[in-house]
Coordinates of C-alpha atoms (C1' of nucleotides) in Angstrom, one line a residue:
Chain U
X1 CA 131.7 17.0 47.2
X2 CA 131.8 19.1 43.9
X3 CA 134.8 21.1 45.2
X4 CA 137.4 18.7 46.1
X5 CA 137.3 16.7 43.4
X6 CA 139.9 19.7 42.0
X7 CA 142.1 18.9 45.3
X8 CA 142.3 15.5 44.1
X9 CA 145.4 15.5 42.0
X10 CA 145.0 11.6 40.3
X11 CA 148.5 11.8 39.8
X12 CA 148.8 9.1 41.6
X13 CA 150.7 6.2 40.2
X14 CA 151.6 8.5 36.8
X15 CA 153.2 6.3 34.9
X16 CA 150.6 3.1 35.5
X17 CA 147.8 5.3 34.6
X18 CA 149.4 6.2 31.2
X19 CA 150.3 3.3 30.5
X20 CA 146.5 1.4 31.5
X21 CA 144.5 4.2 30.0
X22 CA 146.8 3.8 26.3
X23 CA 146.4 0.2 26.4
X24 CA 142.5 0.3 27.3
X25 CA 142.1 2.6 24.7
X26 CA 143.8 0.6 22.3
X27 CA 141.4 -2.6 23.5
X28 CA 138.1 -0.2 23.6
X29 CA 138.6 1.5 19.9
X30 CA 139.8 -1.8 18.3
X31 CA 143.4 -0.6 17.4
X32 CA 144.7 -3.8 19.5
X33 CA 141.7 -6.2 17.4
X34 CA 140.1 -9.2 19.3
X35 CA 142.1 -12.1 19.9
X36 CA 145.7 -10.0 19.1
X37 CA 148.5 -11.3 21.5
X38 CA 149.9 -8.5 23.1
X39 CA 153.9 -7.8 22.6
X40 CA 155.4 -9.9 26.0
X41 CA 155.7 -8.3 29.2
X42 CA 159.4 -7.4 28.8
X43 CA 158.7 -5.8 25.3
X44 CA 156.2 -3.6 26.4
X45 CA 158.2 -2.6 29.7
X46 CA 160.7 -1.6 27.4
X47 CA 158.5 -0.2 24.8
X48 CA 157.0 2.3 27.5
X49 CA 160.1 2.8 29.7
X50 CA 158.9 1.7 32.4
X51 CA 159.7 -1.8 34.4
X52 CA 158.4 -5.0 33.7
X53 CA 156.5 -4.8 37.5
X54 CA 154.6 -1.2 36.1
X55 CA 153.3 -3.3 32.8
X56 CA 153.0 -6.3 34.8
X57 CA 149.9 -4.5 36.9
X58 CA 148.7 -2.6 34.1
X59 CA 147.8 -6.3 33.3
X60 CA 146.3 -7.1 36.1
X61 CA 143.9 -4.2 35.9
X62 CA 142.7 -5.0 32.4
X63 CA 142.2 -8.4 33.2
X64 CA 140.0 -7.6 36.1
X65 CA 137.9 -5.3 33.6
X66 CA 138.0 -8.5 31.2
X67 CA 139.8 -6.7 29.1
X68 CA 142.4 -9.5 28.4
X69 CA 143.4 -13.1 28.9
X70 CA 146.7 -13.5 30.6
X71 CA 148.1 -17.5 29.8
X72 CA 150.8 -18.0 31.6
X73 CA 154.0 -19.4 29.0
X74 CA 152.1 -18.4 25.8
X75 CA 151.2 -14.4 26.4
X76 CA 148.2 -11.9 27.0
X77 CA 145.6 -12.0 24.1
X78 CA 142.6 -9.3 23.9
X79 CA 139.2 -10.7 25.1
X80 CA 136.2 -10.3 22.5
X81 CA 134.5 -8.6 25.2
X82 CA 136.6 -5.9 25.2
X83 CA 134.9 -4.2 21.9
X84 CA 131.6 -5.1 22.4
X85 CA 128.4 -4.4 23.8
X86 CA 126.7 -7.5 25.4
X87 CA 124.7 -8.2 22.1
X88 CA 127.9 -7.8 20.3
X89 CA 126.5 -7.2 16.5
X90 CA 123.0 -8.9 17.1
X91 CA 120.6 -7.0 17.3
X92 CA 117.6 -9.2 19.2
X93 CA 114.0 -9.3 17.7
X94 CA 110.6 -9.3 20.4
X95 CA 110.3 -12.5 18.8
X96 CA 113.8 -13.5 20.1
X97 CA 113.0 -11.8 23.7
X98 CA 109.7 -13.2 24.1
X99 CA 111.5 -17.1 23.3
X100 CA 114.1 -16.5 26.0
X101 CA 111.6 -15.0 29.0
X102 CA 109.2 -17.9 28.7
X103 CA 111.3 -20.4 30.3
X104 CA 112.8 -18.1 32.6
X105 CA 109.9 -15.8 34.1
X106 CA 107.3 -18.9 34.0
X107 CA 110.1 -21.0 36.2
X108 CA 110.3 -17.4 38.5
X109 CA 106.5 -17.4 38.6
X110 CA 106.2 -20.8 40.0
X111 CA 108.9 -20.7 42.6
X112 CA 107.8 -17.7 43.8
X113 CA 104.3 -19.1 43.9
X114 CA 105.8 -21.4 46.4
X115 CA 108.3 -19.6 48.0
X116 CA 106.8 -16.0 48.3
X117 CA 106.5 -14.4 52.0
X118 CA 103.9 -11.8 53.0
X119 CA 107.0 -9.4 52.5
X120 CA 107.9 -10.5 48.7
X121 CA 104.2 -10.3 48.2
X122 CA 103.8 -6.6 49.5
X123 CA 106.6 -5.9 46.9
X124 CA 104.7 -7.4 44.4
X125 CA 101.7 -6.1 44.8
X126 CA 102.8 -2.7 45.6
X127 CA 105.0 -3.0 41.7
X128 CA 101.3 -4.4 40.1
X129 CA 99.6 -1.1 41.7
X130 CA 102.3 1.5 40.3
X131 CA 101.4 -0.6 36.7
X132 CA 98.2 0.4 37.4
X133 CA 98.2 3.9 38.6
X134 CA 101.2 4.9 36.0
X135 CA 100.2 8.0 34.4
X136 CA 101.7 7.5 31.3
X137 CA 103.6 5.1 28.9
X138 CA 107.2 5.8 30.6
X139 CA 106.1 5.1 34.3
X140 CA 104.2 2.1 33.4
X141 CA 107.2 0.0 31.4
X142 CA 109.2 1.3 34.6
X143 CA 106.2 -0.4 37.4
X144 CA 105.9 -2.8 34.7
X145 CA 109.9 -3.5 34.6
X146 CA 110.1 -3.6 38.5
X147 CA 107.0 -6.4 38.8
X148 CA 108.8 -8.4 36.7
X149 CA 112.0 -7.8 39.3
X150 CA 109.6 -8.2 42.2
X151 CA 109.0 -11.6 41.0
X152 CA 112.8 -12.9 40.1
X153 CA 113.1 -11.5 43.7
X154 CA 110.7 -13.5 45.5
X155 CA 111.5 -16.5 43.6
X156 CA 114.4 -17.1 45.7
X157 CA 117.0 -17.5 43.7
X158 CA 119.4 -14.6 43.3
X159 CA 120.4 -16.5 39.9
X160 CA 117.5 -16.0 38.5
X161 CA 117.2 -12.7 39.4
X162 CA 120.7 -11.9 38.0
X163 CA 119.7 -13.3 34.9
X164 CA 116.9 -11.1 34.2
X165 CA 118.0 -8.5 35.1
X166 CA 120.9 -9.0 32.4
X167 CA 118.3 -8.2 29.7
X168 CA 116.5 -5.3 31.7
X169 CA 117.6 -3.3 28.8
X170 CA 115.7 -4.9 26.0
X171 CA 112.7 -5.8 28.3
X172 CA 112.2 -2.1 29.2
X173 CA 112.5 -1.0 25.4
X174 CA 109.8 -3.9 24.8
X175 CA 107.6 -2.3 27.7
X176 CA 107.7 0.7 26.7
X177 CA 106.4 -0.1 22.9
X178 CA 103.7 -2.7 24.6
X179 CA 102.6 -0.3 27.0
X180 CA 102.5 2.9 24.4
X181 CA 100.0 1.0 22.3
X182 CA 96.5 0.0 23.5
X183 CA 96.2 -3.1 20.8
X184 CA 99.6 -5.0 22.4
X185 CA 98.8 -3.6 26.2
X186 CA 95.4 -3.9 27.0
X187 CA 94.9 -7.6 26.2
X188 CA 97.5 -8.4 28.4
X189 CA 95.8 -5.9 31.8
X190 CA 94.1 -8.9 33.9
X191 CA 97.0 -11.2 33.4
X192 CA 99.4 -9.4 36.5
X193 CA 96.2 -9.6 38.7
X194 CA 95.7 -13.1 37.8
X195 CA 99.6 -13.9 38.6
X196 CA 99.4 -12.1 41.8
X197 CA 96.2 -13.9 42.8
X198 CA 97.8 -17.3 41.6
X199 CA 101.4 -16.3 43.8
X200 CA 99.1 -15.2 47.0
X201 CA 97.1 -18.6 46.9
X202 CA 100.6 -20.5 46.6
X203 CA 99.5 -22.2 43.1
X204 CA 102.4 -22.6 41.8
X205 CA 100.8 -24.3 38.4
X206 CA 98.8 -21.3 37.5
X207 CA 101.3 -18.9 38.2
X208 CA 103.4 -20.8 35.6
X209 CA 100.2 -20.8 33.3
X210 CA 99.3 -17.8 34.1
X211 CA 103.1 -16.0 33.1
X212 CA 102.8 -17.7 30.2
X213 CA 100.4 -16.4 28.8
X214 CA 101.2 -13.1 29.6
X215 CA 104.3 -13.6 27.5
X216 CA 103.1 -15.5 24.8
X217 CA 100.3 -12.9 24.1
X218 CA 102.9 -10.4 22.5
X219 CA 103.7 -13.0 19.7
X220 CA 100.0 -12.5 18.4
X221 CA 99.2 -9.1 19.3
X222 CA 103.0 -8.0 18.2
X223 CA 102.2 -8.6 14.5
X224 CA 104.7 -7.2 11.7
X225 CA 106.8 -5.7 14.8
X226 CA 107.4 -9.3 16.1
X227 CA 111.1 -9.8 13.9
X228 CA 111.8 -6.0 14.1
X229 CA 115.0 -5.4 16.1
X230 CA 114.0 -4.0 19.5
X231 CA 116.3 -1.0 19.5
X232 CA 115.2 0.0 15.8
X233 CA 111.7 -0.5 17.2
X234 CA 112.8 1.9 20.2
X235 CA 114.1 4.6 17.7
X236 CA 111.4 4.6 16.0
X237 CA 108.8 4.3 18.7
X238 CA 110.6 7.9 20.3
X239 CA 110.4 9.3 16.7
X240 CA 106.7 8.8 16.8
X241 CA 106.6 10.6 20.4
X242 CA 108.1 13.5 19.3
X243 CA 106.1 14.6 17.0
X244 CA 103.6 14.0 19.0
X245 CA 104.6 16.6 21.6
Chain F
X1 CA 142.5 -41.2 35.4
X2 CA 143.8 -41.2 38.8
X3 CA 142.9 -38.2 41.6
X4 CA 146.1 -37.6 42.6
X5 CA 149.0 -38.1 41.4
X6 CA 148.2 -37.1 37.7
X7 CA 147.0 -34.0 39.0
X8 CA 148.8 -30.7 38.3
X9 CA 148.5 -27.1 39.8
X10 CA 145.7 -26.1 37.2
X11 CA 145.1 -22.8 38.3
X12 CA 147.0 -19.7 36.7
X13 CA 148.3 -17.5 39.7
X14 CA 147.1 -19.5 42.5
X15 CA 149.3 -17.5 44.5
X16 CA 147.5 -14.3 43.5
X17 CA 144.1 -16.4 42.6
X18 CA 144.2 -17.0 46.6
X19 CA 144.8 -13.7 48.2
X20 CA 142.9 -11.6 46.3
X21 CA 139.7 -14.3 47.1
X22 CA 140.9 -13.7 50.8
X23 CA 141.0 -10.1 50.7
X24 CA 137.7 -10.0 48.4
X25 CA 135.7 -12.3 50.7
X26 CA 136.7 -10.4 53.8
X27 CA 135.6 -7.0 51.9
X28 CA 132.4 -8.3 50.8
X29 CA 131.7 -10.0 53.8
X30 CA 132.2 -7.1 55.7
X31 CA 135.0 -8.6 57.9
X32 CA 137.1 -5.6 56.9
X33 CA 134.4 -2.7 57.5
X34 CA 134.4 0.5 54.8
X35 CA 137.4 2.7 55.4
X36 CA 138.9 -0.1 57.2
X37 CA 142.6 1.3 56.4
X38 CA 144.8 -2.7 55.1
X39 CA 147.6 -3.7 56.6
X40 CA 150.9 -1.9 54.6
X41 CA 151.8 -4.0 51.4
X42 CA 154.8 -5.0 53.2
X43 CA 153.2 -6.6 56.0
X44 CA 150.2 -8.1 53.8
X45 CA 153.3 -9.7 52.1
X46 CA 154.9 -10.8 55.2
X47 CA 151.4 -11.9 56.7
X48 CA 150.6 -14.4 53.7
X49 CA 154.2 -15.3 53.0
X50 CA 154.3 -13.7 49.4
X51 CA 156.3 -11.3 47.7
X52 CA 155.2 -7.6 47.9
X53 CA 154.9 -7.8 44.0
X54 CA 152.0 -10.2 44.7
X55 CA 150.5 -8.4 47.0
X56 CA 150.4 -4.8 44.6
X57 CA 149.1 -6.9 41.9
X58 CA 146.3 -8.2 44.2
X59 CA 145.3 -4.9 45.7
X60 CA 145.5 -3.4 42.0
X61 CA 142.8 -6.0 41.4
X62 CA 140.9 -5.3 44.0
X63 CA 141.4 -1.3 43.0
X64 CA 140.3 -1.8 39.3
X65 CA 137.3 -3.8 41.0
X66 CA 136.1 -0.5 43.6
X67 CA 136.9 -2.9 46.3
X68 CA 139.5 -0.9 47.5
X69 CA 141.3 2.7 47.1
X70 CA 144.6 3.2 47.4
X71 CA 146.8 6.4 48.2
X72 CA 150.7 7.3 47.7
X73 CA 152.3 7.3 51.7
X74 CA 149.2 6.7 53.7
X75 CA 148.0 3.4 52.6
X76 CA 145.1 1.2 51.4
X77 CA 140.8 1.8 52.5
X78 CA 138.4 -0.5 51.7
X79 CA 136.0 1.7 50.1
X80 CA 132.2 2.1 50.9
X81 CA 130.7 0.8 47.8
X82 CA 132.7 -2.6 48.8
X83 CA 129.7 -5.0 48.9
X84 CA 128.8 -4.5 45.6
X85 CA 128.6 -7.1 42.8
X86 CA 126.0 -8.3 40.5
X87 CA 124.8 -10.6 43.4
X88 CA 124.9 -7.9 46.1
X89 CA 125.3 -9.6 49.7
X90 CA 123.7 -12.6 48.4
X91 CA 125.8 -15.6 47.8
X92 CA 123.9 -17.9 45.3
X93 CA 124.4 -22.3 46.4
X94 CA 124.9 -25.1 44.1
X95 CA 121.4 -25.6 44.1
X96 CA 120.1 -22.2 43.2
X97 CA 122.8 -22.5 40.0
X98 CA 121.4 -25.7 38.9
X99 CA 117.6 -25.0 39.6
X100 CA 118.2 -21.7 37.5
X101 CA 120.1 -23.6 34.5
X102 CA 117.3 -26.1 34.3
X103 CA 114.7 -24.1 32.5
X104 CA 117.1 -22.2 30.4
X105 CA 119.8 -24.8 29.3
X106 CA 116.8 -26.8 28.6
X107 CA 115.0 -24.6 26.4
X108 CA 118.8 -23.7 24.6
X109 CA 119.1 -27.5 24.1
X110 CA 116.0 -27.9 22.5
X111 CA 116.4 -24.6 20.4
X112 CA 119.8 -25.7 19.2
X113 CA 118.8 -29.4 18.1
X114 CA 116.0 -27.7 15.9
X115 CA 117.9 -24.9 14.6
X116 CA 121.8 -25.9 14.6
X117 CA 123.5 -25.6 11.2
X118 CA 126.7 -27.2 10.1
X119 CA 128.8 -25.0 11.6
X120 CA 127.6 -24.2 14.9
X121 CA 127.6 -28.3 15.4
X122 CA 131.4 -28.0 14.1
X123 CA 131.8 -25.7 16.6
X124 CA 129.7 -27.9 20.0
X125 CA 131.6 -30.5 18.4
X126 CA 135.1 -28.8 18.7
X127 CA 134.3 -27.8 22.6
X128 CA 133.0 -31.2 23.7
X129 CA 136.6 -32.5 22.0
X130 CA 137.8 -29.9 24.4
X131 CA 136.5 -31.3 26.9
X132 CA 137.9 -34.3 26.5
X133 CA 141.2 -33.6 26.2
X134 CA 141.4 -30.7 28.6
X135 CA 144.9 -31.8 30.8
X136 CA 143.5 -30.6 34.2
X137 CA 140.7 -29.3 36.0
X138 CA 141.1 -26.3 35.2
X139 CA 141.1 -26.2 31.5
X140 CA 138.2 -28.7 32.0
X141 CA 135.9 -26.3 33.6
X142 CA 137.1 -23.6 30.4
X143 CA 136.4 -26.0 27.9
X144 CA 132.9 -27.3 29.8
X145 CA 131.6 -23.8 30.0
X146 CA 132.6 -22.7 25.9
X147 CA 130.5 -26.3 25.5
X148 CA 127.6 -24.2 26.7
X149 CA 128.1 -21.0 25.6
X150 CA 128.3 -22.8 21.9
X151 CA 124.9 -24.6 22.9
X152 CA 123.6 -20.7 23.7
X153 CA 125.2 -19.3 20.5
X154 CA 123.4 -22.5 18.0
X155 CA 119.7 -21.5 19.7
X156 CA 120.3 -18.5 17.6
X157 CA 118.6 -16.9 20.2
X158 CA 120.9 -13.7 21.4
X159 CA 118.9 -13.2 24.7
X160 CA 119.0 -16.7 26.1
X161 CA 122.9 -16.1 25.3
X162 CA 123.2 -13.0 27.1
X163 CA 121.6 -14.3 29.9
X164 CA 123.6 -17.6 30.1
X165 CA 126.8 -15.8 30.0
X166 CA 125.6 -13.1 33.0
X167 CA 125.9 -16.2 34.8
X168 CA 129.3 -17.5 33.6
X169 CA 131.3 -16.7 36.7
X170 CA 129.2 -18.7 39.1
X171 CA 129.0 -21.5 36.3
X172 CA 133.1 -21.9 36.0
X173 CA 133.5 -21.7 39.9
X174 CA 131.1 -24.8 39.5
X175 CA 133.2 -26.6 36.6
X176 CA 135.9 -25.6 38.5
X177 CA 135.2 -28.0 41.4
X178 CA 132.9 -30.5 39.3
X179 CA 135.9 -31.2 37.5
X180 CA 138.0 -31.9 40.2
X181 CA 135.6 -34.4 42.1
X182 CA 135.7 -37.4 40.1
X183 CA 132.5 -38.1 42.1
X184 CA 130.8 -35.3 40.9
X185 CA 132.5 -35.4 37.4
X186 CA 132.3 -38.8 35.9
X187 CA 128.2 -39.6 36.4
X188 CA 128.5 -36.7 33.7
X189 CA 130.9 -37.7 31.3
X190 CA 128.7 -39.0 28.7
X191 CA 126.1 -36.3 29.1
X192 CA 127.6 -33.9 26.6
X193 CA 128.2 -36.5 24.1
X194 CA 124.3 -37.5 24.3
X195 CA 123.2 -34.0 24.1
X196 CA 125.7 -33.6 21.5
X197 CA 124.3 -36.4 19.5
X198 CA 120.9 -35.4 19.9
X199 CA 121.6 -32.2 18.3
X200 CA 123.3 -33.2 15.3
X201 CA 119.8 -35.7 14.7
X202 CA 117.8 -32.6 15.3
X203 CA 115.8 -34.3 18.2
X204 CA 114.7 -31.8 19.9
X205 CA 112.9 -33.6 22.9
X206 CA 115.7 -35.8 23.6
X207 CA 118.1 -33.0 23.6
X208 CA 116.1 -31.2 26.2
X209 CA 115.8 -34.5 28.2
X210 CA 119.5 -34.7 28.1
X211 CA 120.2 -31.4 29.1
X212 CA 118.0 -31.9 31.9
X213 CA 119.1 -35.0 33.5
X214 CA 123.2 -33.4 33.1
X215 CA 121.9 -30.7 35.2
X216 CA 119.7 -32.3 37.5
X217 CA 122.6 -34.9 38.0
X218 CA 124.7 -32.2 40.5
X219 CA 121.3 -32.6 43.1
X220 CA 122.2 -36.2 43.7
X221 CA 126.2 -35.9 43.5
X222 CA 126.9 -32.8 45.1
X223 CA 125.8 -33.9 48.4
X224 CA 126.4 -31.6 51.2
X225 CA 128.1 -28.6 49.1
X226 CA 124.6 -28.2 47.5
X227 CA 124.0 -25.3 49.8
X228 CA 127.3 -24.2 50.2
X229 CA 127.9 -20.9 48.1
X230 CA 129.2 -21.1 45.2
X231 CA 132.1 -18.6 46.1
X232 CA 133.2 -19.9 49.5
X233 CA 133.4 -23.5 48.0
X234 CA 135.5 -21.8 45.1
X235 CA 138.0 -20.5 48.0
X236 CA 138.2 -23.6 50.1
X237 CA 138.9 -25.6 46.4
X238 CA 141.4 -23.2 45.6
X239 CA 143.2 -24.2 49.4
X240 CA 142.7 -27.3 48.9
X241 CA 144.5 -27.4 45.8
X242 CA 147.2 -25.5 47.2
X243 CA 148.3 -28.0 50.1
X244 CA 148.3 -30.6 47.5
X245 CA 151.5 -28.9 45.5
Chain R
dT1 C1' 152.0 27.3 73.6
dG2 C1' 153.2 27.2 68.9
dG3 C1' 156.1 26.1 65.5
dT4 C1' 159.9 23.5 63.1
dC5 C1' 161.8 19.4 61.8
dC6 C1' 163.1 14.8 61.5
dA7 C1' 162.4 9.8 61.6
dA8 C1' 159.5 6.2 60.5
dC9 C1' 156.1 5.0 58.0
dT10 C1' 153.3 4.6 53.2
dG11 C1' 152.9 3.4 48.2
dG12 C1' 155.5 4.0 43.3
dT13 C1' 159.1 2.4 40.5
dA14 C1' 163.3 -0.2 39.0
dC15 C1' 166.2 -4.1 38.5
dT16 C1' 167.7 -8.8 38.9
dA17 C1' 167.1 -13.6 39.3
dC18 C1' 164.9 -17.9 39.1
dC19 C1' 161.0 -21.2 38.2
dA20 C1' 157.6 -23.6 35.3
dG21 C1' 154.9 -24.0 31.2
dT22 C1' 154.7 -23.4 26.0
dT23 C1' 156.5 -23.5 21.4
dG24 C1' 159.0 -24.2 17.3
dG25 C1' 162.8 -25.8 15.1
dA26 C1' 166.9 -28.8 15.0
dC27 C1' 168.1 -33.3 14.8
dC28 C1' 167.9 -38.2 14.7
dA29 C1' 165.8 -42.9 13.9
dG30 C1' 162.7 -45.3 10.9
Chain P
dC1 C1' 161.0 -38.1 3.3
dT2 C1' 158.3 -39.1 7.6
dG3 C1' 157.7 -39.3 12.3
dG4 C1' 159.3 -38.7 16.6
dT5 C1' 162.4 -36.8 20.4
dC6 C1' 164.5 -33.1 22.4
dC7 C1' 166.4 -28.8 23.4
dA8 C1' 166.7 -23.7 23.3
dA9 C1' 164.3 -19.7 23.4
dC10 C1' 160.5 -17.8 24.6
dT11 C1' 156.2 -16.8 28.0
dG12 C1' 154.2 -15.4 32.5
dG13 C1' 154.7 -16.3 38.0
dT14 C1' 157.2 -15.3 42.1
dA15 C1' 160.9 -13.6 45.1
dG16 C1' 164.0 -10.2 46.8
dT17 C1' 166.3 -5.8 47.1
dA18 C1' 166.8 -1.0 46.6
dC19 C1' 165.6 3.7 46.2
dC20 C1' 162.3 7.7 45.6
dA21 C1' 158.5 10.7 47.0
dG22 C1' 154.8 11.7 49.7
dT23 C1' 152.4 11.4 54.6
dT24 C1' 152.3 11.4 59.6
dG25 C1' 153.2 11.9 64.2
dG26 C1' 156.1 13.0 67.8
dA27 C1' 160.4 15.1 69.6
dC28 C1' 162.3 19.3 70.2
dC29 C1' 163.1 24.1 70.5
dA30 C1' 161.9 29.1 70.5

DNA sequence: TGGTCCAACTGGTACTACCAGTTGGACCAG
DNA sequence: CTGGTCCAACTGGTAGTACCAGTTGGACCA
């Protein structure tokens, strides 16, 4: 395993791999800007010496990594995605992340209220007893994290699920804070018990009720925190561990 | 407008478009195992009466995608990791799309008629006009799905934008064949212009309403193809549109 | 049996040709 | 001058051919 990746010469396809790794870094470091229209595939086959069929799946590689936007008759244009992260500049506030997992995690809770097997519920309860047996801040926005998953999962709808597990980054960040301070986590203890309960019995209304207010609890136990960025609440949050230690 | 004979190939590469879908159902669907060495790209070619320079740009896709690895003289494996994609083996329906949109789209709607500014309605406005003068299907769906990203981008919520575009593969292949089913297509025509509307007048409630009833509208119209996944009907549109030209 | 060697593969690259869509400017009618 | 039409010069999409450099497996010989 560690050995014969020095057998493996990746020469392979020499002059496509120059040419995708130049362009990509280009794309990636901002040289070739958002929205810039590429020079025409013949120019750049020329440009690079190589034929137009080389450039031509050079192309096709950075348009599968979203990298550009090949129109056919008009030219190949650098996608915005290219530079950025998926919050691009923005930097999203609890305030911001509580707003958009409302709607999302109550609909979760009430589907899979309805739609929950004794399998999804052994997940779920299995995540709600790691909350509650985590030893320390870390493991518990982790069990936390995964309950939350447990739930998307069992609601049925692998939609859902993708979609929270698009912002699993921010949430953790805002466990992690929650759970690392006794005024924002313990308030919000019974409410995974009284979801569970609510999925178990099949009410679907409570669970929706009930994941409500779990959520809506951080925007009065959040305080002054509540329009702080979550990464620069992260930062800080890990500067304050340190010294701890 | 006519279904048939105003209707033009509206898909870039269809050619390409169609066998890499083949190949990259067959992969995930494990009809061609892991290590499953692919026919030679001269026989691919020969097999779905292409050019060979289709076929490299297809398996160059599928490379840059992990789907497949290819080496100098020996040939082309499906590698192990094949099955892997946001959704993993899961192929989310119609139905799961819309129920998850509901409770998000919603809460965007209702976000954006309280908080949109001058611009961002210069901007919903721009992509509705899009909409309407989109040529074909194909720049339909495009236009249709910036329409919502736009309605994600004036909640001024980041998160709920993040989330929304996670989804925005699933939500084209939708467009995609929305827009080409007048059936499906029309009941929703003056959807956007409502929501639209409702959002310049700041009206919150009737913007969520709106919103609602353009999503809830596919249940009824969709009719057997609501629990057909979203990626199979994708594939049997695109051959469809293909025998038509 | 063991080795050499060659023919038939494989993908990598090049070049040419033609099609269909887009675009911008020339040109013409009002 | 204005507005439209139209054409030429682009763009990417596809096809076909040719040749190179590795890999592979079997024929063949020592």
């Amino acid at each position: 395993m560690s050995s014969d990746d020095s057998f493996r010469p990746a020469v392979r396809g020499l002059l496509t791999e120059r040419i995708a790794r130049q362009l990509e870094n280009d794309i990636r470091e901002g040289t070739l800007a958002a929205d810039t229209k590429l020079p025409s595939e013949r120019e750049l086959a020329q440009r690079f010496g190589a034929s137009r069929n080389v450039v031509r799946e050079v192309l096709r590689r950075l348009e599968a990594q979203d990298l550009i936007d090949v129109q056919p008759g008009r030219g190949s244009f650098v996608t915005a995605r290219g530079t950025r992260s998926p919050f691009g500049t923005e930097r999203p506030t609890v305030r911001q992340l509580i707003e958009a997992r409302i709607p999302i995690e109550v609909e979760i809770a009430g589907l899979a209220a309805q739609r929950a097997g004794a399998a999804e519920i052994a997940v779920i309860t299995q995540a709600h007893q790691r909350v509650l047996d985590a030893p320390d801040a870390a493991a518990k926005a982790r069990a936390d994290l995964t309950f939350h998953e447990a739930l998307a999962a069992a609601s049925g709808n692998p939609v859902l699920r993708v979609m929270l597990s698009s912002i699993g980054g921010p949430m953790f960040e805002m466990m992690l804070r929650s759970n690392s301070d006794p005024a924002i986590a313990e308030p919000g203890v019974p409410h995974h018990a009284e979801i569970l309960d609510a999925i178990i019995h099949h009410d679907a209304p409570k669970a929706r009720s009930h994941m409500h207010e779990h959520l809506a609890l951080g925007l009065r136990t959040y305080g002054a925190d509540l329009d702080v960025s979550l990464d620069v609440m992260a930062t800080r949050h890990l500067d304050q561990l340190l010294k701890q230690v």
